[in-house]
Coordinates of C-alpha atoms in Angstrom, one line a residue:
Chain A
M1 CA 29.1 -84.7 -13.3
A2 CA 29.1 -81.4 -11.4
S3 CA 28.0 -78.3 -13.3
S4 CA 28.0 -74.6 -12.6
G5 CA 26.3 -71.9 -14.6
F6 CA 22.9 -71.4 -16.2
Q7 CA 20.6 -74.0 -14.6
A8 CA 18.3 -74.6 -17.6
D9 CA 21.4 -75.3 -19.8
V10 CA 22.9 -77.5 -17.0
K11 CA 19.7 -79.5 -16.7
A12 CA 19.4 -79.8 -20.5
L13 CA 23.0 -81.0 -20.8
Q14 CA 22.8 -83.5 -18.0
K15 CA 19.5 -84.8 -19.4
H16 CA 21.2 -85.2 -22.8
L17 CA 24.1 -87.1 -21.4
A18 CA 21.9 -89.3 -19.3
A19 CA 20.0 -90.3 -22.4
R20 CA 23.2 -91.0 -24.3
H21 CA 24.5 -93.1 -21.4
L22 CA 21.3 -95.1 -21.5
I23 CA 21.7 -95.8 -25.2
Y24 CA 25.3 -96.8 -24.6
Q25 CA 24.2 -99.3 -22.0
H26 CA 21.6 -100.7 -24.4
Q27 CA 24.2 -101.0 -27.2
H28 CA 27.3 -102.2 -25.2
N29 CA 25.7 -104.0 -22.3
K30 CA 28.0 -102.2 -19.8
Q31 CA 28.3 -98.8 -18.0
M32 CA 30.3 -96.0 -19.7
S33 CA 33.8 -95.5 -18.3
C34 CA 34.7 -92.1 -17.1
P35 CA 37.1 -91.4 -19.9
A36 CA 34.4 -92.4 -22.4
M37 CA 31.9 -90.0 -20.9
A38 CA 34.6 -87.4 -20.8
Q39 CA 34.9 -87.5 -24.5
L40 CA 31.2 -87.5 -25.0
L41 CA 30.7 -84.5 -22.8
S42 CA 33.4 -82.6 -24.7
N43 CA 31.8 -83.4 -28.1
T44 CA 28.4 -82.5 -26.8
L45 CA 29.6 -79.1 -25.6
Y46 CA 31.5 -78.4 -28.8
Y47 CA 28.5 -79.3 -30.9
K48 CA 27.0 -76.0 -29.6
R49 CA 30.2 -74.1 -30.1
F50 CA 28.3 -71.1 -31.6
F51 CA 25.4 -71.1 -29.1
P52 CA 27.0 -72.7 -26.1
Y53 CA 25.7 -74.5 -23.1
Y54 CA 26.4 -72.0 -20.4
S55 CA 27.7 -74.8 -18.2
F56 CA 31.1 -75.2 -16.5
N57 CA 31.7 -78.8 -15.7
V58 CA 33.8 -81.1 -13.7
L59 CA 33.5 -84.8 -14.4
G60 CA 34.6 -87.4 -11.9
G61 CA 34.5 -91.2 -11.8
L62 CA 36.3 -94.4 -12.3
D63 CA 38.1 -95.5 -15.4
N64 CA 38.1 -99.1 -16.9
E65 CA 40.7 -100.2 -14.3
G66 CA 38.7 -98.8 -11.4
K67 CA 41.1 -95.9 -10.7
G68 CA 39.7 -92.5 -10.0
C69 CA 39.7 -89.7 -12.6
V70 CA 38.8 -86.1 -12.8
F71 CA 38.2 -84.1 -16.0
T72 CA 37.7 -80.4 -16.0
Y73 CA 35.9 -78.4 -18.8
D74 CA 35.1 -75.0 -20.1
A75 CA 31.7 -74.1 -21.6
V76 CA 32.6 -75.2 -25.2
G77 CA 34.3 -78.5 -24.5
S78 CA 38.0 -78.0 -23.9
Y79 CA 38.9 -80.6 -21.4
E80 CA 41.8 -82.1 -19.5
K81 CA 42.4 -85.0 -17.2
V82 CA 43.6 -83.6 -13.9
G83 CA 44.1 -84.6 -10.3
Y84 CA 41.7 -82.0 -9.0
S85 CA 39.7 -79.0 -10.2
S86 CA 37.1 -76.4 -9.5
Q87 CA 34.7 -74.5 -11.7
G88 CA 32.1 -71.8 -11.2
S89 CA 31.9 -68.5 -9.3
G90 CA 33.9 -69.7 -6.3
S91 CA 36.7 -71.4 -8.4
T92 CA 39.0 -68.3 -8.2
L93 CA 38.9 -68.7 -4.5
I94 CA 39.1 -72.5 -4.4
M95 CA 41.6 -73.3 -7.1
P96 CA 44.7 -71.6 -5.6
F97 CA 44.1 -73.3 -2.3
L98 CA 43.8 -76.7 -4.0
D99 CA 47.0 -76.0 -5.9
N100 CA 48.7 -75.2 -2.6
Q101 CA 47.5 -78.4 -0.9
L102 CA 47.6 -80.9 -3.8
K103 CA 50.4 -79.7 -6.0
S104 CA 49.9 -81.7 -9.1
P105 CA 52.8 -82.8 -11.3
S106 CA 52.9 -80.7 -14.5
P107 CA 51.2 -82.3 -17.5
L108 CA 54.3 -81.3 -19.5
L109 CA 56.6 -83.6 -17.7
L110 CA 58.2 -86.6 -19.5
P111 CA 57.9 -89.4 -18.6
A112 CA 54.3 -88.6 -17.6
Q113 CA 53.7 -88.6 -13.9
D114 CA 50.4 -89.8 -12.3
A115 CA 48.0 -87.0 -11.6
V116 CA 46.3 -89.0 -8.9
T117 CA 46.5 -87.1 -5.6
P118 CA 47.7 -89.2 -2.7
L119 CA 44.8 -88.4 -0.3
A120 CA 42.9 -90.7 1.9
E121 CA 39.1 -90.5 1.5
A122 CA 38.5 -88.9 4.9
E123 CA 41.2 -86.3 4.2
A124 CA 39.7 -85.6 0.8
I125 CA 36.2 -85.1 2.1
D126 CA 37.5 -82.8 4.9
L127 CA 39.4 -80.8 2.3
V128 CA 36.3 -80.4 0.2
K129 CA 34.3 -79.2 3.2
T130 CA 37.0 -76.7 4.2
V131 CA 37.2 -75.3 0.7
F132 CA 33.5 -74.7 0.3
A133 CA 33.2 -73.2 3.8
S134 CA 35.9 -70.8 2.9
A135 CA 34.5 -70.0 -0.5
S136 CA 31.1 -69.2 1.1
E137 CA 32.7 -66.5 3.2
R138 CA 33.7 -64.4 0.2
D139 CA 31.7 -65.5 -2.8
I140 CA 28.1 -64.3 -2.6
Y141 CA 26.8 -67.1 -4.9
T142 CA 28.3 -69.9 -2.8
G143 CA 26.5 -71.0 0.2
D144 CA 23.3 -72.6 1.8
K145 CA 24.2 -76.2 1.4
L146 CA 26.9 -78.5 0.0
E147 CA 26.4 -81.9 -1.6
I148 CA 29.5 -84.2 -1.7
V149 CA 29.4 -87.3 -4.0
V150 CA 31.9 -90.0 -3.2
I151 CA 32.6 -92.6 -5.9
N152 CA 34.8 -95.6 -5.2
A153 CA 34.9 -99.4 -5.7
D154 CA 32.1 -99.8 -3.1
G155 CA 29.7 -97.6 -5.1
I156 CA 28.4 -94.1 -4.9
R157 CA 27.7 -92.3 -1.7
R158 CA 26.3 -88.8 -0.9
E159 CA 27.1 -86.5 2.0
Y160 CA 25.5 -83.1 2.8
M161 CA 26.8 -80.2 4.8
D162 CA 25.2 -76.9 5.7
L163 CA 27.0 -73.7 4.6
R164 CA 26.5 -70.1 5.5
K165 CA 23.0 -69.0 4.6
D166 CA 23.7 -65.3 4.0
Chain B
M1 CA 25.8 -41.1 -47.3
N2 CA 26.5 -44.5 -46.0
F3 CA 28.0 -46.7 -48.7
M4 CA 29.3 -49.2 -46.1
A5 CA 25.9 -49.8 -44.4
L6 CA 25.7 -53.1 -42.6
K7 CA 23.9 -55.5 -44.8
Q8 CA 22.2 -58.2 -42.8
P9 CA 20.5 -61.3 -44.0
E10 CA 16.7 -61.3 -43.7
N11 CA 16.7 -63.9 -41.0
S12 CA 19.2 -62.3 -38.6
L13 CA 18.1 -61.3 -35.2
L14 CA 19.6 -57.8 -35.5
G15 CA 17.4 -55.1 -37.1
S16 CA 13.7 -54.3 -37.1
E17 CA 12.6 -56.8 -39.8
S18 CA 12.9 -59.8 -37.6
D19 CA 11.7 -58.1 -34.4
S20 CA 8.1 -58.4 -35.6
Q21 CA 8.6 -62.2 -35.6
R22 CA 9.5 -62.6 -31.9
T23 CA 8.7 -61.5 -28.4
L24 CA 10.7 -58.5 -27.3
Y25 CA 8.8 -57.3 -24.2
P26 CA 5.6 -58.2 -22.4
Y27 CA 2.4 -56.1 -22.8
V28 CA -0.4 -57.3 -20.5
T29 CA 1.1 -58.9 -17.5
G30 CA 0.0 -60.7 -14.3
T31 CA 2.0 -60.4 -11.1
S32 CA 3.0 -63.0 -8.5
V33 CA 1.7 -66.5 -8.0
A34 CA 2.4 -68.3 -4.7
A35 CA 1.8 -71.9 -3.9
L36 CA 2.5 -74.5 -1.2
K37 CA 2.1 -78.2 -0.5
Y38 CA -0.3 -79.0 2.4
K39 CA -1.7 -82.2 3.9
D40 CA -4.2 -83.1 1.2
G41 CA -2.5 -81.5 -1.9
I42 CA -1.5 -78.2 -3.2
L43 CA -2.7 -74.7 -2.5
M44 CA -2.1 -71.9 -4.9
A45 CA -3.0 -68.2 -4.8
A46 CA -2.9 -65.4 -7.4
D47 CA -4.6 -62.1 -7.8
M48 CA -6.8 -61.2 -10.7
G49 CA -5.0 -58.2 -12.1
G50 CA -3.8 -57.8 -15.7
S51 CA -1.6 -54.7 -16.0
Y52 CA -0.8 -52.8 -19.2
G53 CA 2.5 -51.3 -18.2
S54 CA 1.7 -49.1 -15.2
T55 CA -2.1 -49.2 -15.9
L56 CA -4.2 -51.7 -14.0
R57 CA -6.2 -52.5 -17.2
Y58 CA -8.0 -55.8 -16.4
K59 CA -9.2 -56.8 -13.0
S60 CA -10.8 -60.1 -13.5
V61 CA -8.1 -62.2 -15.1
E62 CA -8.0 -65.8 -14.0
R63 CA -4.3 -66.6 -13.8
M64 CA -4.8 -70.2 -12.5
K65 CA -6.4 -72.9 -14.6
P66 CA -6.9 -76.6 -14.1
F67 CA -6.3 -79.1 -16.8
G68 CA -6.2 -82.8 -17.1
K69 CA -7.3 -84.8 -14.1
H70 CA -4.3 -84.1 -11.9
S71 CA -2.9 -80.6 -12.5
L72 CA -3.3 -76.9 -11.8
L73 CA -1.3 -74.3 -13.7
G74 CA -0.7 -70.7 -12.4
A75 CA 1.1 -68.1 -14.4
S76 CA 2.6 -64.6 -14.1
G77 CA 3.9 -62.5 -16.9
E78 CA 2.4 -62.0 -20.4
I79 CA -1.3 -63.1 -20.3
S80 CA -1.5 -63.8 -24.0
D81 CA 1.4 -66.2 -23.8
F82 CA -0.3 -67.9 -20.8
Q83 CA -3.4 -68.4 -23.1
E84 CA -1.1 -69.9 -25.7
I85 CA 0.4 -72.3 -23.2
L86 CA -3.1 -73.3 -22.2
H87 CA -3.8 -74.0 -25.8
Y88 CA -0.7 -76.2 -26.1
L89 CA -1.7 -78.0 -22.9
D90 CA -5.2 -78.6 -24.2
E91 CA -3.7 -80.3 -27.2
L92 CA -1.4 -82.3 -25.0
I93 CA -4.2 -83.5 -22.8
L94 CA -6.4 -84.3 -25.8
Y95 CA -3.8 -86.6 -27.3
D96 CA -3.2 -88.2 -23.9
N97 CA -6.9 -88.9 -23.6
M98 CA -7.1 -90.2 -27.2
W99 CA -4.8 -93.1 -26.2
D100 CA -7.7 -94.2 -24.0
D101 CA -5.3 -96.5 -22.1
G102 CA -6.2 -95.8 -18.6
N103 CA -3.0 -93.8 -18.1
S104 CA -3.0 -90.0 -17.7
L105 CA -0.3 -87.4 -17.7
G106 CA 0.6 -86.4 -14.1
P107 CA 1.8 -83.1 -12.9
K108 CA 5.5 -84.2 -13.1
E109 CA 5.1 -85.1 -16.8
V110 CA 3.3 -81.8 -17.6
H111 CA 6.0 -79.9 -15.7
N112 CA 8.6 -81.6 -17.8
Y113 CA 6.7 -80.8 -21.0
L114 CA 6.4 -77.1 -20.0
T115 CA 10.1 -76.9 -19.2
R116 CA 11.0 -78.2 -22.6
V117 CA 8.6 -75.7 -24.3
M118 CA 9.9 -72.7 -22.4
Y119 CA 13.6 -73.7 -22.8
N120 CA 13.2 -74.3 -26.5
R121 CA 11.4 -71.0 -27.1
R122 CA 14.2 -69.3 -25.2
N123 CA 16.8 -70.9 -27.4
K124 CA 15.0 -69.5 -30.5
F125 CA 15.1 -66.1 -28.9
N126 CA 11.3 -66.0 -28.9
P127 CA 10.3 -66.7 -25.3
L128 CA 6.9 -67.2 -23.8
W129 CA 7.1 -64.4 -21.3
N130 CA 5.8 -66.3 -18.3
S131 CA 6.8 -67.7 -14.9
L132 CA 4.7 -70.8 -14.4
V133 CA 3.7 -72.7 -11.3
L134 CA 2.6 -76.3 -11.8
G135 CA 0.9 -78.2 -9.0
G136 CA -0.9 -81.5 -8.8
V137 CA -1.6 -84.8 -7.0
K138 CA -1.4 -88.1 -8.7
N139 CA -1.6 -91.5 -7.0
G140 CA -1.4 -89.8 -3.7
N141 CA 1.8 -88.0 -4.5
K142 CA 1.9 -84.3 -4.3
Y143 CA 3.9 -82.3 -6.8
L144 CA 4.8 -78.7 -7.0
G145 CA 7.1 -77.2 -9.6
T146 CA 8.0 -74.0 -11.3
V147 CA 9.4 -73.0 -14.7
S148 CA 10.6 -69.5 -15.8
M149 CA 10.6 -67.9 -19.2
I150 CA 14.2 -68.9 -19.8
G151 CA 13.7 -72.5 -18.8
V152 CA 15.0 -72.5 -15.2
N153 CA 13.0 -75.1 -13.4
F154 CA 12.8 -76.9 -10.1
E155 CA 10.3 -78.5 -7.7
D156 CA 9.9 -77.7 -4.1
N157 CA 7.5 -77.6 -1.1
H158 CA 6.6 -74.0 -1.8
V159 CA 7.2 -71.8 -4.8
A160 CA 6.5 -68.2 -5.9
T161 CA 6.9 -66.1 -9.0
G162 CA 7.9 -62.5 -9.7
F163 CA 7.8 -60.4 -6.6
G164 CA 6.6 -63.4 -4.7
N165 CA 10.2 -64.7 -4.9
H166 CA 11.4 -61.7 -2.8
L167 CA 8.5 -61.2 -0.5
A168 CA 6.6 -64.5 -0.2
R169 CA 9.4 -67.1 -0.2
P170 CA 11.1 -65.8 3.0
I171 CA 7.7 -66.1 4.8
L172 CA 7.2 -69.6 3.4
R173 CA 10.7 -70.7 4.3
Q174 CA 10.1 -69.6 7.9
E175 CA 6.5 -70.8 8.5
W176 CA 5.9 -73.8 6.1
H177 CA 6.0 -77.2 7.6
E178 CA 4.8 -80.7 6.5
N179 CA 1.1 -81.6 6.8
L180 CA -0.3 -78.1 7.0
S181 CA -4.1 -78.2 7.4
F182 CA -6.2 -76.5 4.7
E183 CA -7.0 -73.6 7.0
D184 CA -3.4 -73.1 8.0
G185 CA -2.3 -73.3 4.4
V186 CA -4.8 -70.7 3.3
K187 CA -3.7 -68.5 6.3
L188 CA -0.1 -68.7 5.3
L189 CA -0.8 -68.0 1.6
E190 CA -3.0 -65.0 2.6
K191 CA -0.1 -63.7 4.7
C192 CA 2.1 -63.8 1.6
M193 CA -0.6 -62.2 -0.5
H194 CA -1.0 -59.4 2.1
V195 CA 2.6 -58.5 1.9
L196 CA 2.5 -58.6 -1.8
L197 CA -0.6 -56.3 -1.8
Y198 CA 1.1 -53.7 0.3
R199 CA 4.4 -53.7 -1.4
D200 CA 3.9 -54.8 -5.1
R201 CA 2.5 -51.9 -7.1
S202 CA 1.0 -54.2 -9.7
A203 CA -1.0 -56.3 -7.2
V204 CA -4.8 -55.9 -7.0
N205 CA -7.0 -56.6 -4.0
K206 CA -9.0 -59.3 -5.7
L207 CA -7.5 -62.8 -5.4
Q208 CA -8.4 -66.4 -5.9
I209 CA -7.2 -69.4 -4.0
A210 CA -7.0 -72.7 -5.8
K211 CA -6.8 -76.1 -4.3
I212 CA -5.9 -79.5 -5.8
T213 CA -6.2 -82.8 -4.0
K214 CA -6.7 -86.3 -5.1
E215 CA -10.4 -85.5 -5.4
G216 CA -9.7 -82.9 -8.1
V217 CA -9.3 -79.1 -8.5
T218 CA -11.3 -76.4 -6.8
I219 CA -10.8 -72.7 -7.7
H220 CA -12.6 -70.6 -5.1
Q221 CA -14.6 -67.5 -5.8
P222 CA -12.6 -64.2 -5.9
Y223 CA -12.4 -62.3 -2.7
S224 CA -10.4 -59.4 -1.2
L225 CA -8.1 -59.1 1.8
K226 CA -8.7 -56.7 4.7
T227 CA -6.0 -54.0 4.6
Y228 CA -4.9 -51.5 7.1
W229 CA -3.7 -48.1 6.1
E230 CA -4.0 -46.1 9.4
V231 CA -0.3 -46.3 10.0
S232 CA 0.7 -43.1 11.9
A233 CA 3.5 -42.4 9.5
F234 CA 1.0 -42.1 6.7
E235 CA -1.2 -39.7 8.6
N236 CA 1.1 -36.7 8.5
P237 CA 4.0 -37.9 6.3
A238 CA 5.8 -34.5 6.2
Q239 CA 5.8 -34.0 10.0
G240 CA 9.4 -35.0 10.6
A241 CA 10.8 -34.1 7.2
I242 CA 13.2 -31.2 7.5
G243 CA 12.9 -28.8 4.5
S244 CA 9.5 -30.1 3.5
W245 CA 6.3 -28.1 3.6

């Protein structure tokens, strides 16, 4: 789960969800799937509809079949399964570029088309690095350092990259 | 005549009735605290000033206090709220000791507790108007964290509050490294306090350095820094100013 916004609310929200995840594991003897966590996050956010968590989230992970999924949220819990997303102060700079590169099929299409983007892992990581380097140029709040979390069948891996420090 | 005056319920946050029930602005305040990790533990520095607006009202305020076996708390902001936090912490440590189970709350746990307290008070629109620095050593592990009045919290190798964020942290980023000796750590903190003394109007030239290691807490006697004001620009400030007299 990646969150942008007011840090104290972000920490509180992530702590809340981590606790709920632990309870789920105790009760169901398995890890929560990404779609399950997606619904939980939405409900948690809407619970504070009239005093919101000032947190703009993107949730990524694997569903029950082991396929990747990405969910994007607003501060009060509206969410959507998408092929890619960005949130936060740099999102206005990043999102159009992602749209250009990853052109997702419209969610209105029938029959529904898969939102999974046909990118190899190395290409995807390179794209993420490019996108943040670009956002750092023009967004004053984006910069210093980037953390990339890669989740696949082999597990979870983290990569770091320095960004402009001004 | 206002027939359509806004009628608010007693417990709303708008209006003067409820304002007496919550903190709106600070009154007696302390300025920056700076702290860093060094070889044996944590070093923390704060001056002893308690300002009442623009008046330097109190000049012997101890803004750093030890508590429990492993922790040291420094605060800037409203002094009365700091005293209230110390009261909460005394209670916390008391209950911890009453278990008498050989376990004691470490700095990380206390930092978490303070974060929860500050965040929940902020959510009730009645904040404790402080920025806190929490340092300690437990089982050989050094810990240094900070919490603000709105609940923003993190831990790092060096932290500062208030003006220290703007003036001290750049110095610390440049010159801090792992395994500083006690003397080097003090020198580095004094460098930060020097800059703060020159540039922060609410700073006073009477400061304390506190140290926490696995042996325990030591808060040194107050002392003052040597300052230099014979800068040529100050001698005849109007010299180059056109139109001045």
